[in-house]
PDB file of C-alpha atoms in Angstrom:
ATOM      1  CA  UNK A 732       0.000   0.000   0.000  1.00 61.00           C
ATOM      2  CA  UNK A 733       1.529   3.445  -0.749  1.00 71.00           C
ATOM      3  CA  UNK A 734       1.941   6.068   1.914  1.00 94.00           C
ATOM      4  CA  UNK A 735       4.586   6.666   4.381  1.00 97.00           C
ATOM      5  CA  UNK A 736       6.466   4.455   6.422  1.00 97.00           C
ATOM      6  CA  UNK A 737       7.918   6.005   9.743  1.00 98.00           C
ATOM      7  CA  UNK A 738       9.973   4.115  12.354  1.00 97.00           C
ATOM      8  CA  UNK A 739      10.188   3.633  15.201  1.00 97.00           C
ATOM      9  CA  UNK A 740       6.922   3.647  16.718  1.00 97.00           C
ATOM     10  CA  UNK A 741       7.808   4.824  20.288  1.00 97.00           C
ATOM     11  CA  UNK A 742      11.016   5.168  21.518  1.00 97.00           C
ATOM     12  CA  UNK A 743      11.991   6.162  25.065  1.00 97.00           C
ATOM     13  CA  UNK A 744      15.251   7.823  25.378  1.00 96.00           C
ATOM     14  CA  UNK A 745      17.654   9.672  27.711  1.00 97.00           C
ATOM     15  CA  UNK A 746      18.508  13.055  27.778  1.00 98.00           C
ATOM     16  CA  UNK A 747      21.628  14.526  25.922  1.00 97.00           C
ATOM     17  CA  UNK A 748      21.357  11.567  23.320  1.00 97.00           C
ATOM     18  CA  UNK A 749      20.875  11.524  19.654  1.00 97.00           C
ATOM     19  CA  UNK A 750      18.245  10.333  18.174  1.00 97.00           C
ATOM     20  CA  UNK A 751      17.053   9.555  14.639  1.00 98.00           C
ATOM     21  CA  UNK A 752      13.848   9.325  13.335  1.00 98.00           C
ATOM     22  CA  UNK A 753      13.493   7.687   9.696  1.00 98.00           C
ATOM     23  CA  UNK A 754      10.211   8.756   7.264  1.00 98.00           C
ATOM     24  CA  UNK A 755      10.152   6.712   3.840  1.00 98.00           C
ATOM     25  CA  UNK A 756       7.131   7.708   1.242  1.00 97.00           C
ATOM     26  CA  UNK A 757       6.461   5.474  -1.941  1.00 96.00           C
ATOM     27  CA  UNK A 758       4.435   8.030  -3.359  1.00 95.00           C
ATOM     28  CA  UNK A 759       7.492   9.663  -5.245  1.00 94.00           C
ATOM     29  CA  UNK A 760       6.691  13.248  -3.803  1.00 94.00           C
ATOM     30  CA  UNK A 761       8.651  16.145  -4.061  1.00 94.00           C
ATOM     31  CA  UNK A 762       7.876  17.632  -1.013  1.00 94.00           C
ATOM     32  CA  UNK A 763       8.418  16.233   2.363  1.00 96.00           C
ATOM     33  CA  UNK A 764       7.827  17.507   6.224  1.00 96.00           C
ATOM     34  CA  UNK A 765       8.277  16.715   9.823  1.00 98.00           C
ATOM     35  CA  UNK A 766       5.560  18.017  12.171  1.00 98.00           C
ATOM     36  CA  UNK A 767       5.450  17.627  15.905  1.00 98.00           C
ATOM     37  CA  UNK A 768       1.958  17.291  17.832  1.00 97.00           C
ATOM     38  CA  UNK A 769       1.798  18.191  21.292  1.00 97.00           C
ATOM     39  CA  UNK A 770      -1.479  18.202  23.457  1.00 92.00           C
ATOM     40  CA  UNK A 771      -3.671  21.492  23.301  1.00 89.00           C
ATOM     41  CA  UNK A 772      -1.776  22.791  20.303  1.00 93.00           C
ATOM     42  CA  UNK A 773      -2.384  22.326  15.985  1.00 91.00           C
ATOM     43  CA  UNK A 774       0.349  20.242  14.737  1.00 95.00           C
ATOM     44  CA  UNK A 775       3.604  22.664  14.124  1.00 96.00           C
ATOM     45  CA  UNK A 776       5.867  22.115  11.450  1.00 96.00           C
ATOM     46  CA  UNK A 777       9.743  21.743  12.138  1.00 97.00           C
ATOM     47  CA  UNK A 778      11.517  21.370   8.550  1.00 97.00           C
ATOM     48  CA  UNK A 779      10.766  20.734   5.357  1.00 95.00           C
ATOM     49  CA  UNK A 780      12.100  20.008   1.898  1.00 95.00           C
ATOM     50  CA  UNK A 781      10.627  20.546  -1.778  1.00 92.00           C
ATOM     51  CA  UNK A 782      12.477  18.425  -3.606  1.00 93.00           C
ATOM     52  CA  UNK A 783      15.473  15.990  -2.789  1.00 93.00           C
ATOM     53  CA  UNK A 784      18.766  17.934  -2.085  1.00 94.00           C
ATOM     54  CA  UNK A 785      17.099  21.118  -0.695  1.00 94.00           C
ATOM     55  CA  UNK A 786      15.457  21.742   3.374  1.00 96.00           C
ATOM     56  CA  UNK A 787      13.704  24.747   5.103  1.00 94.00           C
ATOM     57  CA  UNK A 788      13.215  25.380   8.139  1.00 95.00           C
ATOM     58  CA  UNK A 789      10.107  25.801  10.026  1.00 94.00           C
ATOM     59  CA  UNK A 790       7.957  27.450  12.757  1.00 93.00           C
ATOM     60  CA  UNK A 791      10.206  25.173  15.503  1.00 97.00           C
ATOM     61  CA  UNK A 792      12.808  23.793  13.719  1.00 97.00           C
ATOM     62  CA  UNK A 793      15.779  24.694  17.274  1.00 97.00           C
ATOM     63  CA  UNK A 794      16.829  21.606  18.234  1.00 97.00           C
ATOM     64  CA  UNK A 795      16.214  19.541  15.117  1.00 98.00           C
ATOM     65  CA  UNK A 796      18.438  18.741  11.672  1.00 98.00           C
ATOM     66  CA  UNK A 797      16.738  16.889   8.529  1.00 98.00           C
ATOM     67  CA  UNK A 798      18.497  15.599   5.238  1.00 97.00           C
ATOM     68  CA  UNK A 799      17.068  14.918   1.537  1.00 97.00           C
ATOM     69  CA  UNK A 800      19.182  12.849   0.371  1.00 97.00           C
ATOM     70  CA  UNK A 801      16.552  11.069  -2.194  1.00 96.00           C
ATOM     71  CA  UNK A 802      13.042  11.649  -2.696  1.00 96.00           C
ATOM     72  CA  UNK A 803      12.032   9.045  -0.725  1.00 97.00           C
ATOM     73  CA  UNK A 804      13.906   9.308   2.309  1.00 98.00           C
ATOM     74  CA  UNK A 805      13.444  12.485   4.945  1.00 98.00           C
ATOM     75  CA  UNK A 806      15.117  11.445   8.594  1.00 98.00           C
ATOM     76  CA  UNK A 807      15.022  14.061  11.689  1.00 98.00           C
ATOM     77  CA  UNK A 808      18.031  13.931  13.615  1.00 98.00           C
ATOM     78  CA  UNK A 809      17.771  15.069  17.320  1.00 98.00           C
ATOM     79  CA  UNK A 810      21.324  15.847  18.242  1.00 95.00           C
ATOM     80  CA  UNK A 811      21.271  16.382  21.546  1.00 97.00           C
ATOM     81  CA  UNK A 812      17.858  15.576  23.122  1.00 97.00           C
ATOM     82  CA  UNK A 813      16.250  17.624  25.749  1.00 98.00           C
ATOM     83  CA  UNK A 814      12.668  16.695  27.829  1.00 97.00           C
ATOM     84  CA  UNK A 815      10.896  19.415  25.979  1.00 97.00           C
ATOM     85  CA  UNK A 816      11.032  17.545  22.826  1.00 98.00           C
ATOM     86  CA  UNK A 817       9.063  14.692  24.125  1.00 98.00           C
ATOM     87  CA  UNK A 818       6.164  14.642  21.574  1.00 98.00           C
ATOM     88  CA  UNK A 819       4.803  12.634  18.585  1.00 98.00           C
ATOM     89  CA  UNK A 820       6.255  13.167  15.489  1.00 98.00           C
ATOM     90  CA  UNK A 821       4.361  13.211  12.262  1.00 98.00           C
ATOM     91  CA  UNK A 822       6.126  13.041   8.680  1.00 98.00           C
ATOM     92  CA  UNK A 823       4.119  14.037   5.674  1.00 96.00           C
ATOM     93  CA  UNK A 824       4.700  14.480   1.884  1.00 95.00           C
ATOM     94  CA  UNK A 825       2.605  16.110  -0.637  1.00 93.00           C
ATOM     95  CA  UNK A 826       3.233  16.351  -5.034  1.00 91.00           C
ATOM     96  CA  UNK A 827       4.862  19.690  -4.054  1.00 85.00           C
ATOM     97  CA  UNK A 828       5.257  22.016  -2.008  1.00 80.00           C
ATOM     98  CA  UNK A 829       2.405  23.558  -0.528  1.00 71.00           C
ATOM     99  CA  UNK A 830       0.951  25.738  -3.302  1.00 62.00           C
ATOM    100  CA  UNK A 831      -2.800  25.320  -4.102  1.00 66.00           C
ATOM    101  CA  UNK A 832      -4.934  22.969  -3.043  1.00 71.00           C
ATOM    102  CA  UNK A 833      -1.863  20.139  -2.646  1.00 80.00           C
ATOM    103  CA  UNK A 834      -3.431  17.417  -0.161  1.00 87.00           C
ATOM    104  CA  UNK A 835      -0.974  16.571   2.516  1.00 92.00           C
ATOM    105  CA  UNK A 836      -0.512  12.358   3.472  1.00 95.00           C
ATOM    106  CA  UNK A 837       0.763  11.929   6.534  1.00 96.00           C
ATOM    107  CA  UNK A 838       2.618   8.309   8.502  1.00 97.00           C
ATOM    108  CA  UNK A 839       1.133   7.256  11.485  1.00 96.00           C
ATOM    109  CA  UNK A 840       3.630   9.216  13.661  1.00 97.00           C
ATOM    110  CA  UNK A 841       6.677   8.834  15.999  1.00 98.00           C
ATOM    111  CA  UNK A 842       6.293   9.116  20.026  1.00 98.00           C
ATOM    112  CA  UNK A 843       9.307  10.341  21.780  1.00 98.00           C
ATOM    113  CA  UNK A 844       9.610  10.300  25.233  1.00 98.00           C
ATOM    114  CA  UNK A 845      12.810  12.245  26.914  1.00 98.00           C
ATOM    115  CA  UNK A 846      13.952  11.599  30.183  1.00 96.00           C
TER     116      UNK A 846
ATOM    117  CA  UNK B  69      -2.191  37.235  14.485  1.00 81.00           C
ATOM    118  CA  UNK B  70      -3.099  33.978  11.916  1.00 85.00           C
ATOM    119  CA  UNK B  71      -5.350  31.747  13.866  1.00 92.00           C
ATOM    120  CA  UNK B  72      -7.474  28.457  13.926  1.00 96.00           C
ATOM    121  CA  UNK B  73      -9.854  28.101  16.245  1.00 97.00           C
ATOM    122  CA  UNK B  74     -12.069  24.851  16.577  1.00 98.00           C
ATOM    123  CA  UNK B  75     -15.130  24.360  18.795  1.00 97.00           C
ATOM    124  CA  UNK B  76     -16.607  22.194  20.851  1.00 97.00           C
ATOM    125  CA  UNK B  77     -13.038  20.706  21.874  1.00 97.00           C
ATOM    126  CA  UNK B  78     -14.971  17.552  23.024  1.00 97.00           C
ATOM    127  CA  UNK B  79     -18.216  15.779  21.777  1.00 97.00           C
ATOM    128  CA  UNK B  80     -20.097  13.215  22.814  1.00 98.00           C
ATOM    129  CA  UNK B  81     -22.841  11.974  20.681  1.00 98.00           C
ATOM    130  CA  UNK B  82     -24.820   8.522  20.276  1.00 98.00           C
ATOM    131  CA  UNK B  83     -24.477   6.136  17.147  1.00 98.00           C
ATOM    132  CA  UNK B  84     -26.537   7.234  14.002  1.00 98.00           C
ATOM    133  CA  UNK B  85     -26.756  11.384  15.016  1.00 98.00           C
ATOM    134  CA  UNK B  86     -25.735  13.863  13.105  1.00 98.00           C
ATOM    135  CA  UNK B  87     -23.345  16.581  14.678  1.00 98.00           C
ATOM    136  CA  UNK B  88     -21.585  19.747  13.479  1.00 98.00           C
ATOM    137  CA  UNK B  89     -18.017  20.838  14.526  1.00 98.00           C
ATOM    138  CA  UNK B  90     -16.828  24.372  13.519  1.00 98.00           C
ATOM    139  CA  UNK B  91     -13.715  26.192  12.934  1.00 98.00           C
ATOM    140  CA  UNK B  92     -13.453  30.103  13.009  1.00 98.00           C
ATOM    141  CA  UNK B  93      -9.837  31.682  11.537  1.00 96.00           C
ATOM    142  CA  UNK B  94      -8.202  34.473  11.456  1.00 94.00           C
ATOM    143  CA  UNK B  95      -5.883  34.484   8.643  1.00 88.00           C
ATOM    144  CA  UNK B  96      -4.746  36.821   5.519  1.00 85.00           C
ATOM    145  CA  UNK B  97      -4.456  35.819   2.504  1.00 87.00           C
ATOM    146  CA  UNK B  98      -6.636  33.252   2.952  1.00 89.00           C
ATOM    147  CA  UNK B  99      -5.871  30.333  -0.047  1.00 89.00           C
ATOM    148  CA  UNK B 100      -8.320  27.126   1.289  1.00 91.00           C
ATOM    149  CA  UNK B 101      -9.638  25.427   4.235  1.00 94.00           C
ATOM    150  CA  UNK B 102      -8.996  21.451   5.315  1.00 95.00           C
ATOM    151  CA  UNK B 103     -10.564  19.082   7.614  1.00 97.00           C
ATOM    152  CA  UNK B 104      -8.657  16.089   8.716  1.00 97.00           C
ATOM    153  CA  UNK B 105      -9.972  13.047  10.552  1.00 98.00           C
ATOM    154  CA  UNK B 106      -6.781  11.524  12.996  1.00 98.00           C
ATOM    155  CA  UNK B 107      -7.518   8.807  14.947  1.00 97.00           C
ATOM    156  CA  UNK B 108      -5.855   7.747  18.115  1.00 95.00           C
ATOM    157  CA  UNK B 109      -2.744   6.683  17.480  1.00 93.00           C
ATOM    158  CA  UNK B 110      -3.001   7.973  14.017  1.00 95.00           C
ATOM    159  CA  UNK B 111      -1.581  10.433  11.284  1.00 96.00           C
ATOM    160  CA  UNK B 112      -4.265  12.984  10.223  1.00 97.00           C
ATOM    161  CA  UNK B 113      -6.204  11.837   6.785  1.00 96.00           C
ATOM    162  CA  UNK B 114      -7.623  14.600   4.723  1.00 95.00           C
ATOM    163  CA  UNK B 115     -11.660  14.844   4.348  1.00 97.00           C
ATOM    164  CA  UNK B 116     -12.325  17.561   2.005  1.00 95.00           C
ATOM    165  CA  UNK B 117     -10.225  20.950   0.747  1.00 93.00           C
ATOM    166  CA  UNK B 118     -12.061  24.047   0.150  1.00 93.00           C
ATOM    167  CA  UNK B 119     -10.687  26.944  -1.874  1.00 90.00           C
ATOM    168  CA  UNK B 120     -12.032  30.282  -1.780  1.00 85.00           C
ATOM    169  CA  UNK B 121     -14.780  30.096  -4.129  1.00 88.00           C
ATOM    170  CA  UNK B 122     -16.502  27.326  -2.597  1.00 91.00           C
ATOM    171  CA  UNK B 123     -18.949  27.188   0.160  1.00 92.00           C
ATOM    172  CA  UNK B 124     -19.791  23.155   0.385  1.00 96.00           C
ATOM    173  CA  UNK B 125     -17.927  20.040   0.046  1.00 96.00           C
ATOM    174  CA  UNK B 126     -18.916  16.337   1.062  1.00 96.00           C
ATOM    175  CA  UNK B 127     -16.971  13.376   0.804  1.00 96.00           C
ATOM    176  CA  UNK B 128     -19.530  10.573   1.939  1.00 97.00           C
ATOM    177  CA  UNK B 129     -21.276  11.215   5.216  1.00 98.00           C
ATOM    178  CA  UNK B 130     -19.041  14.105   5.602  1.00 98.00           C
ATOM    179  CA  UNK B 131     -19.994  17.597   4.654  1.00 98.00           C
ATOM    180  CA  UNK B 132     -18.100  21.059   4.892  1.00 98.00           C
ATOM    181  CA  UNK B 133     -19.408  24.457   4.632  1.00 97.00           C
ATOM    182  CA  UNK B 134     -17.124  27.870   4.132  1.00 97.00           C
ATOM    183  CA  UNK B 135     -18.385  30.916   4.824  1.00 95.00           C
ATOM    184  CA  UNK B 136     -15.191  33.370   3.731  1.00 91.00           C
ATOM    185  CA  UNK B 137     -16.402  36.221   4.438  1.00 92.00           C
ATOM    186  CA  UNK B 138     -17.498  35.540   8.254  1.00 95.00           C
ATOM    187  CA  UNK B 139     -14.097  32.952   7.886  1.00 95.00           C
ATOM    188  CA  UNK B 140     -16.048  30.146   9.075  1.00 97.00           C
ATOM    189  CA  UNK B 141     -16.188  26.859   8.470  1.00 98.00           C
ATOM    190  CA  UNK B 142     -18.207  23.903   9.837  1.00 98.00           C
ATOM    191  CA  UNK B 143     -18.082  19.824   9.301  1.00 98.00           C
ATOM    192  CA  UNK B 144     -21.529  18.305   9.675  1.00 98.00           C
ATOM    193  CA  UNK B 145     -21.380  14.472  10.065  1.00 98.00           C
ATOM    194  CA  UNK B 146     -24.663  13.018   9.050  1.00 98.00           C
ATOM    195  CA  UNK B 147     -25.746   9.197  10.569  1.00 98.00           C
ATOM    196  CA  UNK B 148     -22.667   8.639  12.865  1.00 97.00           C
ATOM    197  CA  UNK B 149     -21.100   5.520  12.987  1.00 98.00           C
ATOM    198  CA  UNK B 150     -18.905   4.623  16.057  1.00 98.00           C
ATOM    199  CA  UNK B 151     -15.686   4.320  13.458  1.00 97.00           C
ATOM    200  CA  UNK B 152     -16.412   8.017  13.073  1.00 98.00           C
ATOM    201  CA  UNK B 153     -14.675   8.193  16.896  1.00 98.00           C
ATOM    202  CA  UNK B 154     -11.660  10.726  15.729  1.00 98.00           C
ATOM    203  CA  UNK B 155     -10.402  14.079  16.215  1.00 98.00           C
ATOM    204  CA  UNK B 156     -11.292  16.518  13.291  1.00 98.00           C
ATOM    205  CA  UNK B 157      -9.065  18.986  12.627  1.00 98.00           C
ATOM    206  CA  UNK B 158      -9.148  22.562  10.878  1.00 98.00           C
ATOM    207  CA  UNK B 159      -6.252  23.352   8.584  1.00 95.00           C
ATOM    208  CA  UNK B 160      -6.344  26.765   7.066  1.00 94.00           C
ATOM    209  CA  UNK B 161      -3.792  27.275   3.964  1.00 91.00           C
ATOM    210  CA  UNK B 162      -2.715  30.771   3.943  1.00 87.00           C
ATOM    211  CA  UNK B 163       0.209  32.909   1.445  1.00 79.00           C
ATOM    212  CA  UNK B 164      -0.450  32.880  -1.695  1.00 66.00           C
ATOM    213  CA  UNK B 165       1.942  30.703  -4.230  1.00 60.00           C
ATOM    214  CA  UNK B 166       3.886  28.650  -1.166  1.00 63.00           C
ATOM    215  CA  UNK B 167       0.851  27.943   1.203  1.00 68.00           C
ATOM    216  CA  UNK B 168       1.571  27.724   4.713  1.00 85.00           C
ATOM    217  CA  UNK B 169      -0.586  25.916   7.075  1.00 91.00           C
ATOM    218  CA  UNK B 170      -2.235  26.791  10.177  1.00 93.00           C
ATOM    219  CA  UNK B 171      -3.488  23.438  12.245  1.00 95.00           C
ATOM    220  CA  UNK B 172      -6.634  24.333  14.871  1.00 97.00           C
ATOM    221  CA  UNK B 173      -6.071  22.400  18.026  1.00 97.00           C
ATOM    222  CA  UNK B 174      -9.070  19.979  16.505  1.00 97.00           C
ATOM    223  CA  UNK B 175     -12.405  18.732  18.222  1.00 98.00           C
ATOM    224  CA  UNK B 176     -12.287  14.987  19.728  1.00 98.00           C
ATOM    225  CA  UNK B 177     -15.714  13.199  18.759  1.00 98.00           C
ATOM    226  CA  UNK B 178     -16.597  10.116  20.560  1.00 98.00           C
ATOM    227  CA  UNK B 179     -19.712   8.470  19.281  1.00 98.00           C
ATOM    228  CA  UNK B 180     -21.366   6.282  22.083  1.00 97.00           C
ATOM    229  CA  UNK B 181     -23.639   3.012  20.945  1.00 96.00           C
TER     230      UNK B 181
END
């Protein structure tokens, strides 16, 4: 089935480690995004990328470093984690960037707990 | 300030009513409106995008209504079914040639039997 792939699931992890999280689409997509969801707020976006080779930044990208290597891969890279980026983390991709009425598909998200 | 604000933030409703969730914004220039449907545990899944010019879309038992010029919106869910337990969120698309998105904080519906 196509969509996006995101691993892992949950992960616990200790503070002042580095963390990784991978997002794979099969959809061929240009453009690609990590969101964060935390309770009582919308979904904020972190970074994203239009097409493989470039990245942006977005509304809370501190703290976090992506990579477009291909057009199908789009890891977040926690370099040094801190509690406040406990969350769940949502990659999405859409044709392109988001310019008219482009409908976003998202993976079924990342949990990250720091201690 | 760009905003997205949903109401009720919780619902509670019985198996086979209908029920209405609605989403006020504040945001210039407006480019279209989304509801998603994100169930627990979930990434969000898109129900219906509205651009400017129109004021209803329904994708099976869901229906949306845009009112631009009061910036409302509203998703009216006719003959629940308990799958329809989810939180519905309001995305507003906003910026002209690269959209950004605002995400409302979303409405949890929990249909009863």
């Amino acid at each position: 089935i196509a969509g996006i792939t995101q691993a892992p699931t949950s992960q616990i992890l200790a503070a002042g480690r580095r963390m990784t999280l991978r997002c794979t689409q099969d959809m061929r997509h240009n453009a690609m995004y990590w969101y964060r969801q935390d309770l009582g707020l919308g979904l904020r976006l972190i970074h994203y990328s239009n097409t493989a080779g470039t990245t942006g930044k977005g509304e809370v990208p501190d703290g976090y470093s992506v990579s477009r290597a291909n057009t199908d891969d789009f890891p977040l890279t926690l370099a040094s984690a801190v509690p406040s980026q406990t969350s769940v983390y949502f990659c999405a991709s859409s044709p392109r960037l988001m310019g008219g009425a482009n409908v976003l598909t998202f993976g079924a998200g990342s949990r990250l707990t720091v201690l | 300030k760009n905003q997205v604000e949903q109401s009720p933030q919780s619902l509670i409703i019985l198996e086979g009513k209908n029920c209405t969730l609605q989403c006020n914004y504040t945001v210039s220039p407006f480019s279209n409106l989304r509801w998603y449907k994100q169930d627990t545990g979930r990434g969000p899944v898109s129900l219906t995008i509205m651009t400017f010019s129109e004021n209803t879309k329904s994708n099976g038992r869901y229906t949306a209504t845009l009112d631009a010029d009061t910036k409302q919106s509203s998703l009216h869910i006719t003959a629940s079914q308990l799958s329809d337990s989810a939180s519905y969120i309001c995305v507003v698309a906003y910026g002209g040639a690269t959209n950004k998105l605002i995400f409302g904080t979303g409405t949890l519906l929990a249909v009863q039997p």
